[in-house]
mmCIF file of C-alpha atoms and ligand atoms in Angstrom:
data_model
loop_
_atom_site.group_PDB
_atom_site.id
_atom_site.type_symbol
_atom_site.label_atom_id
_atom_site.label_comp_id
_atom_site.label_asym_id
_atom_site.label_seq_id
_atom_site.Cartn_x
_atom_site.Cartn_y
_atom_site.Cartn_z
ATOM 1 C CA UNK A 1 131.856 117.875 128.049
ATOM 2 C CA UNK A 2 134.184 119.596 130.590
ATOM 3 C CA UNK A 3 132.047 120.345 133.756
ATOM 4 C CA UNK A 4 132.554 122.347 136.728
ATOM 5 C CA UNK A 5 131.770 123.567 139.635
ATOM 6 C CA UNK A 6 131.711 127.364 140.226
ATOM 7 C CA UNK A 7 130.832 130.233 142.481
ATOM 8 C CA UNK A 8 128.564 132.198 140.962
ATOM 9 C CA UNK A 9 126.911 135.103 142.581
ATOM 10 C CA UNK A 10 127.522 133.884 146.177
ATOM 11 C CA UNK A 11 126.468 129.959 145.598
ATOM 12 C CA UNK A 12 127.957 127.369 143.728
ATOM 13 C CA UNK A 13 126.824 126.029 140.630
ATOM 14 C CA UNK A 14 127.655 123.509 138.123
ATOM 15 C CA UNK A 15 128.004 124.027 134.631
ATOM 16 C CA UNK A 16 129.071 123.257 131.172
ATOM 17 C CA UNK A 17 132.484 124.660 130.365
ATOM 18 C CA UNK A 18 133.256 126.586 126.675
ATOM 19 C CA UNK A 19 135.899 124.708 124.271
ATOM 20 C CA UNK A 20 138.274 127.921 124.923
ATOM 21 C CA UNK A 21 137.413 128.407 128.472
ATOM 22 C CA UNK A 22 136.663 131.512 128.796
ATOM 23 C CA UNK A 23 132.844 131.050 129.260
ATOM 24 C CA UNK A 24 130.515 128.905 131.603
ATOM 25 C CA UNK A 25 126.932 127.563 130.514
ATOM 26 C CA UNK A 26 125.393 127.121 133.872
ATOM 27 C CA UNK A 27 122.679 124.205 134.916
ATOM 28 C CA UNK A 28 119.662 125.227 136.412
ATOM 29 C CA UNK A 29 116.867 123.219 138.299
ATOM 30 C CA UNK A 30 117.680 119.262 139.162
ATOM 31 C CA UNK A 31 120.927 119.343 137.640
ATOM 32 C CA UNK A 32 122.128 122.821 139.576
ATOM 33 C CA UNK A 33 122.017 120.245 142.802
ATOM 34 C CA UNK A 34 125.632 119.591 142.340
ATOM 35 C CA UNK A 35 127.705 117.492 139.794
ATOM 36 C CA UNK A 36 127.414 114.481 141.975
ATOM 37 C CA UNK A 37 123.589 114.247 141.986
ATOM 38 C CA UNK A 38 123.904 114.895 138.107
ATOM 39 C CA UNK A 39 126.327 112.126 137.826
ATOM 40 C CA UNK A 40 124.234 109.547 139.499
ATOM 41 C CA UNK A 41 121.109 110.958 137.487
ATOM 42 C CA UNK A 42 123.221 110.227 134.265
ATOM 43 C CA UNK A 43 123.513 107.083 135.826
ATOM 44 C CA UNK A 44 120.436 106.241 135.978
ATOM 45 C CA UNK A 45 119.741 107.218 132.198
ATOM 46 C CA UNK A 46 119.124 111.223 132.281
ATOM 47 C CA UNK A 47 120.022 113.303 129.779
ATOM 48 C CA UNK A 48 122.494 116.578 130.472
ATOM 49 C CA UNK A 49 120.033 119.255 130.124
ATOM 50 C CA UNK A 50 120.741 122.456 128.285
ATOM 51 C CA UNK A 51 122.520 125.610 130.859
ATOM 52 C CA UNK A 52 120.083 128.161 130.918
ATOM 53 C CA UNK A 53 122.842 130.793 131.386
ATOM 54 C CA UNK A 54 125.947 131.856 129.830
ATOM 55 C CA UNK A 55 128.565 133.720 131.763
ATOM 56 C CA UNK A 56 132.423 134.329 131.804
ATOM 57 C CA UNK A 57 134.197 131.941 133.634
ATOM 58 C CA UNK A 58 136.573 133.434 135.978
ATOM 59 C CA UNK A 59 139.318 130.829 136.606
ATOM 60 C CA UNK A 60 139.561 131.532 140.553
ATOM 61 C CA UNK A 61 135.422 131.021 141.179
ATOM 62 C CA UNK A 62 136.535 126.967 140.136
ATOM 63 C CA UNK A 63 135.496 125.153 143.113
ATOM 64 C CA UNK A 64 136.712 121.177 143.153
ATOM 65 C CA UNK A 65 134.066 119.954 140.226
ATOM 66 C CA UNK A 66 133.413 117.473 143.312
ATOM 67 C CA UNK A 67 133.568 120.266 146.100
ATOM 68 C CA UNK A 68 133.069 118.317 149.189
ATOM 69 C CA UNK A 69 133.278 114.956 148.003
ATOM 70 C CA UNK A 70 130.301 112.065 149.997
ATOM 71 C CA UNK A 71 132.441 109.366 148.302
ATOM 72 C CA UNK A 72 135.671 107.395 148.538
ATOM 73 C CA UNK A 73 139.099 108.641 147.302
ATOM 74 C CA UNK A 74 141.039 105.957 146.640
ATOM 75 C CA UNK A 75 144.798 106.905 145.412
ATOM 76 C CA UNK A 76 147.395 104.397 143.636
ATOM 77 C CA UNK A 77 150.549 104.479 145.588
ATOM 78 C CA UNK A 78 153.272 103.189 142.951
ATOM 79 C CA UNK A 79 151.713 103.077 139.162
ATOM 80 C CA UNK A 80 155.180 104.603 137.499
ATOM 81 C CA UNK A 81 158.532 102.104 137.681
ATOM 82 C CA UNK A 82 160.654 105.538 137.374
ATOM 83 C CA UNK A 83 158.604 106.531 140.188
ATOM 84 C CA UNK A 84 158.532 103.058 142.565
ATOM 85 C CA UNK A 85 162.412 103.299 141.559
ATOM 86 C CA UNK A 86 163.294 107.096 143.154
ATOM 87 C CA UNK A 87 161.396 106.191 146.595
ATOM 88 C CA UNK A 88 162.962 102.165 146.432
ATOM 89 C CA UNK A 89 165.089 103.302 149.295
ATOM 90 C CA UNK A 90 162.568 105.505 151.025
ATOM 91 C CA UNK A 91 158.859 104.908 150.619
ATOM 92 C CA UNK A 92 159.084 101.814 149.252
ATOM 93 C CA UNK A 93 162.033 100.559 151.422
ATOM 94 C CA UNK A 94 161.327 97.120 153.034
ATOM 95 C CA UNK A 95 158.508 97.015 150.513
ATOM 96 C CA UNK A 96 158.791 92.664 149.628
ATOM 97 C CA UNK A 97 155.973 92.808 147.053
ATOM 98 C CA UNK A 98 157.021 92.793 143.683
ATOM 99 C CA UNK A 99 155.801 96.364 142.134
ATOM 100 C CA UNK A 100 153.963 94.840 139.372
ATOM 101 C CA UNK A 101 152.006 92.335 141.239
ATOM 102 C CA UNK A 102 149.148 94.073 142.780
ATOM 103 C CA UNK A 103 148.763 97.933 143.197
ATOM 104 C CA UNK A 104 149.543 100.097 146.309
ATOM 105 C CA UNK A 105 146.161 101.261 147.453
ATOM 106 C CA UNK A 106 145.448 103.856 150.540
ATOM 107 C CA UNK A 107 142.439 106.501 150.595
ATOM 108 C CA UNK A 108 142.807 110.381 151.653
ATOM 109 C CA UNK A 109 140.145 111.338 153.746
ATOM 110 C CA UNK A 110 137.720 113.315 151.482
ATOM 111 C CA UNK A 111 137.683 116.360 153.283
ATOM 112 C CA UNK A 112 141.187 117.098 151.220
ATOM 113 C CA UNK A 113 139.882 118.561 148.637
ATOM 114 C CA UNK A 114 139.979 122.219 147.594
ATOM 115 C CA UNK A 115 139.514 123.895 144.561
ATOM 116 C CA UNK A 116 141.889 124.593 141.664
ATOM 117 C CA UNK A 117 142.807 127.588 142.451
ATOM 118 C CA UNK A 118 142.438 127.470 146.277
ATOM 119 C CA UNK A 119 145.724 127.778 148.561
ATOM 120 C CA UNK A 120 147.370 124.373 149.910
ATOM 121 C CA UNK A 121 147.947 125.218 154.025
ATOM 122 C CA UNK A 122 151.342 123.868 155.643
ATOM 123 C CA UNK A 123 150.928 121.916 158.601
ATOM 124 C CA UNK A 124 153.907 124.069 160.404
ATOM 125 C CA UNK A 125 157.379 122.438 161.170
ATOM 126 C CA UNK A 126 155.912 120.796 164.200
ATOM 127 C CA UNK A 127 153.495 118.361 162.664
ATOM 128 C CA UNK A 128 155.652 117.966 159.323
ATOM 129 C CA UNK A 129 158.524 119.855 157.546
ATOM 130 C CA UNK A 130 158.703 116.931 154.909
ATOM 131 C CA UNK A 131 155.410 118.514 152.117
ATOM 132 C CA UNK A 132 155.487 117.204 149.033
ATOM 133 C CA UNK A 133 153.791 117.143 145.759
ATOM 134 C CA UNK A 134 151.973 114.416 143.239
ATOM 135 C CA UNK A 135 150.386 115.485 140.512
ATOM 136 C CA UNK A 136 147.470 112.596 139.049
ATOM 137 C CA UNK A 137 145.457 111.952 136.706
ATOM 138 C CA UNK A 138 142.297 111.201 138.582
ATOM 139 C CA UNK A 139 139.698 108.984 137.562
ATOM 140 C CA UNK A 140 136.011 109.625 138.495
ATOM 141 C CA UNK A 141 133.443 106.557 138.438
ATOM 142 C CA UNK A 142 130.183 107.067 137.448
ATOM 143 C CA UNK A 143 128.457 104.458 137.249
ATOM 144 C CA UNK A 144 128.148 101.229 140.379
ATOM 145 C CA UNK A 145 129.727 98.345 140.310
ATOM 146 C CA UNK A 146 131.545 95.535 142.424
ATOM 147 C CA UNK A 147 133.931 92.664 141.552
ATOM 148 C CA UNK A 148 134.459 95.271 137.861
ATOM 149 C CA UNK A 149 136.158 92.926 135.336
ATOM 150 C CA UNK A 150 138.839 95.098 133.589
ATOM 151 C CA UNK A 151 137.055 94.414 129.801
ATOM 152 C CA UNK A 152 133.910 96.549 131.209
ATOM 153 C CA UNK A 153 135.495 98.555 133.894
ATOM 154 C CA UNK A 154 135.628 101.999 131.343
ATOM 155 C CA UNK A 155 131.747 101.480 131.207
ATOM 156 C CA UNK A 156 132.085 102.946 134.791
ATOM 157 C CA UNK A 157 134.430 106.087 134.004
ATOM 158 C CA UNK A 158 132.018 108.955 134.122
ATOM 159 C CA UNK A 159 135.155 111.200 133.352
ATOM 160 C CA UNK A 160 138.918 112.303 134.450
ATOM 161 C CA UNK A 161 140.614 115.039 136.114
ATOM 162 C CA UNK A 162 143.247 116.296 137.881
ATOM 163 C CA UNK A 163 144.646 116.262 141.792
ATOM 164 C CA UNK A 164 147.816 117.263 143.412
ATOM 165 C CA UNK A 165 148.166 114.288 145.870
ATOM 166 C CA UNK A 166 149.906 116.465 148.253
ATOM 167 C CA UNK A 167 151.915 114.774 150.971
ATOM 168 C CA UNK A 168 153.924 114.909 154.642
ATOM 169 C CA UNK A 169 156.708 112.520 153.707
ATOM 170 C CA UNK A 170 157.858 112.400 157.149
ATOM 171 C CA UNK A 171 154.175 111.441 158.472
ATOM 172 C CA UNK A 172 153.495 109.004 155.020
ATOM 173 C CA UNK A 173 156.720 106.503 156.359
ATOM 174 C CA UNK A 174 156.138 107.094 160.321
ATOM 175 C CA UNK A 175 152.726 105.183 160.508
ATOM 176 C CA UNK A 176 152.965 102.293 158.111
ATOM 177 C CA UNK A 177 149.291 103.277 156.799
ATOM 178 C CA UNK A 178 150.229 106.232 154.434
ATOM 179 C CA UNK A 179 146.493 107.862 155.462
ATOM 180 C CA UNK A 180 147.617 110.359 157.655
ATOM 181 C CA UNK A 181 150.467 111.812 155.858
ATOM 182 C CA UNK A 182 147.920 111.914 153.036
ATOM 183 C CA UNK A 183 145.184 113.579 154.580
ATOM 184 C CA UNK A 184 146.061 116.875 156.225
ATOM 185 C CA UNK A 185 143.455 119.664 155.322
ATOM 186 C CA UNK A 186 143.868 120.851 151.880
ATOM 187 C CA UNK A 187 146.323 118.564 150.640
ATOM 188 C CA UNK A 188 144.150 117.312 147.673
ATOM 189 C CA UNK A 189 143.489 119.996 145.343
ATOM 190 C CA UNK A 190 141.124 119.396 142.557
ATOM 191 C CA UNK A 191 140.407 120.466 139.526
ATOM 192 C CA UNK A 192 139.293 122.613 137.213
ATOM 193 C CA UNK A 193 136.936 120.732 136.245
ATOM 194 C CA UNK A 194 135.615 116.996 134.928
ATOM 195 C CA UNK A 195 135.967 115.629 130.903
ATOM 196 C CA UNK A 196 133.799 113.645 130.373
ATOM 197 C CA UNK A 197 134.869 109.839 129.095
ATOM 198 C CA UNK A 198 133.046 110.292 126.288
ATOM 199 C CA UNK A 199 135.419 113.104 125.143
ATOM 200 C CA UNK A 200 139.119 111.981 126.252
ATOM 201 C CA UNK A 201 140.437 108.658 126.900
ATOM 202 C CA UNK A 202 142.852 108.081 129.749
ATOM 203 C CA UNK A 203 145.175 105.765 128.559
ATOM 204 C CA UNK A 204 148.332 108.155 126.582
ATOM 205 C CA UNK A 205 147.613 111.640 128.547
ATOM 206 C CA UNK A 206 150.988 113.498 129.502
ATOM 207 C CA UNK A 207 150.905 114.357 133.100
ATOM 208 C CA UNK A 208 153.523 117.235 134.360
ATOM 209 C CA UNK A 209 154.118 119.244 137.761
ATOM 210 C CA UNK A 210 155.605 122.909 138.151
ATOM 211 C CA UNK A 211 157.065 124.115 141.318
ATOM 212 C CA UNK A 212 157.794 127.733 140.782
ATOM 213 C CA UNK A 213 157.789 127.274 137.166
ATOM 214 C CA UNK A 214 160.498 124.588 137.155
ATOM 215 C CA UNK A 215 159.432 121.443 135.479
ATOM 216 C CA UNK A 216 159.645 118.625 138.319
ATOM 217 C CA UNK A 217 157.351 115.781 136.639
ATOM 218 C CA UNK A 218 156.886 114.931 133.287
ATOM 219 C CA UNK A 219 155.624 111.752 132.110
ATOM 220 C CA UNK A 220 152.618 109.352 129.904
ATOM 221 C CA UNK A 221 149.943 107.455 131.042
ATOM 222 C CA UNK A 222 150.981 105.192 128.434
ATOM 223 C CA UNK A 223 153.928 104.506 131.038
ATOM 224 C CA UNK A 224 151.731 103.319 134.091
ATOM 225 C CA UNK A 225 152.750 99.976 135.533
ATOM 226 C CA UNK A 226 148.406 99.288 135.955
ATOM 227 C CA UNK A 227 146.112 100.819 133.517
ATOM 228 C CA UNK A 228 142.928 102.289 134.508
ATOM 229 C CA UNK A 229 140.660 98.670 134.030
ATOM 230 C CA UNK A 230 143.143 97.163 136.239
ATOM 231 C CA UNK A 231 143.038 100.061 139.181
ATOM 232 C CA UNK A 232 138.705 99.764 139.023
ATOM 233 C CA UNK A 233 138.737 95.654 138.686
ATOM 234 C CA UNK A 234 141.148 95.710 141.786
ATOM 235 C CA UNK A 235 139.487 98.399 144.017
ATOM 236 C CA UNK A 236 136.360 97.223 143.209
ATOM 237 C CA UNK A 237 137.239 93.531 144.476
ATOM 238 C CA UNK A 238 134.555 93.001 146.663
ATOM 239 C CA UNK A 239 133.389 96.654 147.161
ATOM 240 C CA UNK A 240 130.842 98.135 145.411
ATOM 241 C CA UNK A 241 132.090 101.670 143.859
ATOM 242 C CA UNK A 242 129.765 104.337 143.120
ATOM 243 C CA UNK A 243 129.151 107.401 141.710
ATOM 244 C CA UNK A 244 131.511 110.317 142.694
ATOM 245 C CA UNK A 245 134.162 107.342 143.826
ATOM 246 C CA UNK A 246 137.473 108.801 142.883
ATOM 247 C CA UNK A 247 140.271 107.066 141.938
ATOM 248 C CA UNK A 248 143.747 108.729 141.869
ATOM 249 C CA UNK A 249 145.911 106.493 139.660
ATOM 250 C CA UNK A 250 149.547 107.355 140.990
ATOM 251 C CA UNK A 251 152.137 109.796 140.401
ATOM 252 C CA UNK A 252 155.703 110.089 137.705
ATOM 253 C CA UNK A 253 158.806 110.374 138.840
ATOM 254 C CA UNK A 254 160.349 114.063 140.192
ATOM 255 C CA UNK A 255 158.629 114.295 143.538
ATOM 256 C CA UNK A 256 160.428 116.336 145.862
ATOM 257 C CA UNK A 257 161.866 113.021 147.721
ATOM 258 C CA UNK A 258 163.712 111.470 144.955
ATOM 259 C CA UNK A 259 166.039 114.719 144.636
ATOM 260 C CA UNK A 260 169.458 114.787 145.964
ATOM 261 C CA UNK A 261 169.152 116.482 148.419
ATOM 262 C CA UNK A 262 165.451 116.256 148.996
ATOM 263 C CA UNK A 263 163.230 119.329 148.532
ATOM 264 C CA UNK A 264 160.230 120.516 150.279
ATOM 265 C CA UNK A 265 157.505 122.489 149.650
ATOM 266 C CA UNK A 266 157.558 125.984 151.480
ATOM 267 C CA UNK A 267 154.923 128.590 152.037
ATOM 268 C CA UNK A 268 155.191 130.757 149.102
ATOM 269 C CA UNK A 269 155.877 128.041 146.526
ATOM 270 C CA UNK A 270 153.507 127.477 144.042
ATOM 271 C CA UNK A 271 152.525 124.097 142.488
ATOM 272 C CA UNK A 272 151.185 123.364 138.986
ATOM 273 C CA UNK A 273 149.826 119.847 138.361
ATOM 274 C CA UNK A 274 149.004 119.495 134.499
ATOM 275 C CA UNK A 275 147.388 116.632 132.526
ATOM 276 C CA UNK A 276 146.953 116.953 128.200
ATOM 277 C CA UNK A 277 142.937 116.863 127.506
ATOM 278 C CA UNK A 278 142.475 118.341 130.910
ATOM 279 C CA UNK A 279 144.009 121.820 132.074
ATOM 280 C CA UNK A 280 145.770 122.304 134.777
ATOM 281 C CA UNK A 281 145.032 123.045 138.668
ATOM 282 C CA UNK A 282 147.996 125.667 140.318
ATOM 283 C CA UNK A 283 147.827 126.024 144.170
ATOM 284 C CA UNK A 284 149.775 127.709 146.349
ATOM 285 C CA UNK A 285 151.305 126.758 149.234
ATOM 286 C CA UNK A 286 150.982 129.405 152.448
ATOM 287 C CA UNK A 287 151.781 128.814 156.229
ATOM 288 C CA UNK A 288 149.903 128.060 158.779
ATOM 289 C CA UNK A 289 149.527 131.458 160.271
ATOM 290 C CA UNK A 290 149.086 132.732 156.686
ATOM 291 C CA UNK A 291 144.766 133.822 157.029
ATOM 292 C CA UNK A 292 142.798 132.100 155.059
HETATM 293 MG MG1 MG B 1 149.871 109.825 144.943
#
């Protein structure tokens, strides 16, 4: 199942997507409550109902399948050794732990996310001229747990998508915590929509990023450094994960840092963060006087 959140008719509304995406089936009664509700009632043993209504899905009515996420979004700071190996002298400089040892793990505040479709706001040159992009393969939990062991930790995968783990650079590296240079409004678009476990495996997806049609990042999942049952057994090390938890499981090589010269993101550009199985979310980026 690929679900999604959409406005429809002035509210949003969750519903089943169509294999060729051009048509919504849309839930009705408990389910309509929102995905996350849904997902914990699937938790708890209930069946997807049936939509009750078929309409056209227009690509820019995708709201984040998770619109204004109540849960944790945990992101994986170095999962790619091309990647840990174009920020070594950056990023990851002084870094003394040895990149396969334990993950990199830092949260975005949840208020990040935007839709698919929805436009990514620069902070203006005074708070950070250094925006980047990252696209992820996101995983979403669905089901509780704490201290996960890796052989049952897929049990817990309700389903994947996509985010563009958007970044200040400049803010990431001044404050030792990377939180705030992850976490300026809008930097985590989301999208377009959730597959469900059942239907796509995580573990040999190709992720790739656009900017202005110009392939920056192009890589496997096959290639991360720790696979999904290693990213829940470690977050979930003493704290229980629930339902709607996200986890972002790292970026490939090609962000705009590890270029010679560097290059930023500037209002205007736009940004397409692709995954195989999944779609793709495109978001662009507009200044801060830009209206909304
Ligand atoms: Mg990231």
């Amino acid at each position: 199942m690929r679900l999604a959140t959409v406005m429809h008719q002035g509210r949003p509304r969750i519903g089943r997507v169509s294999d060729d995406a051009r048509r919504i089936g849309l839930y009705e009664g408990e389910a309509a409550l929102g995905l996350l509700p849904a997902i914990e009632a699937q938790a708890r043993g209930t069946r997807w109902p049936e939509p009750v209504e078929d309409v056209a899905l227009d690509p820019h009515a995708l709201l984040a399948p998770l619109p204004r996420p109540r849960r944790n979004l945990f992101c994986v700071g170095r999962n790619y050794h091309a990647h840990a190996a174009e920020l070594r002298d950056s990023v990851f400089k002084g870094s003394t732990a040895k990149v396969d040892a334990w993950p990199i793990v830092f949260t975005k505040v949840p208020e990040t996310v935007i839709g698919p479709h929805a436009p990514v706001r620069l902070p203006g040159a005074a708070v950070s001229e250094q925006i980047d992009y990252e696209a992820e393969l996101t995983v979403v939990i669905g089901r509780a747990g704490r201290n996960i062991a890796r052989a049952d930790a897929l049990d817990h995968v309700f389903g994947y998508t996509i985010v563009n783990d958007v970044t200040a650079r400049d803010v990431q590296m001044r404050h030792s915590q990377w939180d705030l240079g992850k976490s300026f409004d809008s930097f985590c678009p989301m999208g377009p929509w959730i597959v469900s476990a059942d239907e796509l495996a995580g573990q040999a997806l190709r992720v790739r990023c656009f900017v202005n049609g110009e392939l920056r990042q192009d890589a496997s999942t096959s290639q991360f450094i720790f696979d999904i049952p290693t990213l829940i057994e470690t977050c979930s090390r003493g704290i229980t994960l629930l339902p709607g938890d996200i986890i972002a499981t790292g970026t490939p090589a090609g962000v705009g840092m590890g270029m010679t010269p560097p290059r930023w993101l500037r209002a205007g550009d736009v940004v397409r963060a692709e995954v195989s199985g999944i779609g793709a979310i495109e978001n662009r980026f507009v200044g801060e006087e830009t209206p909304a």
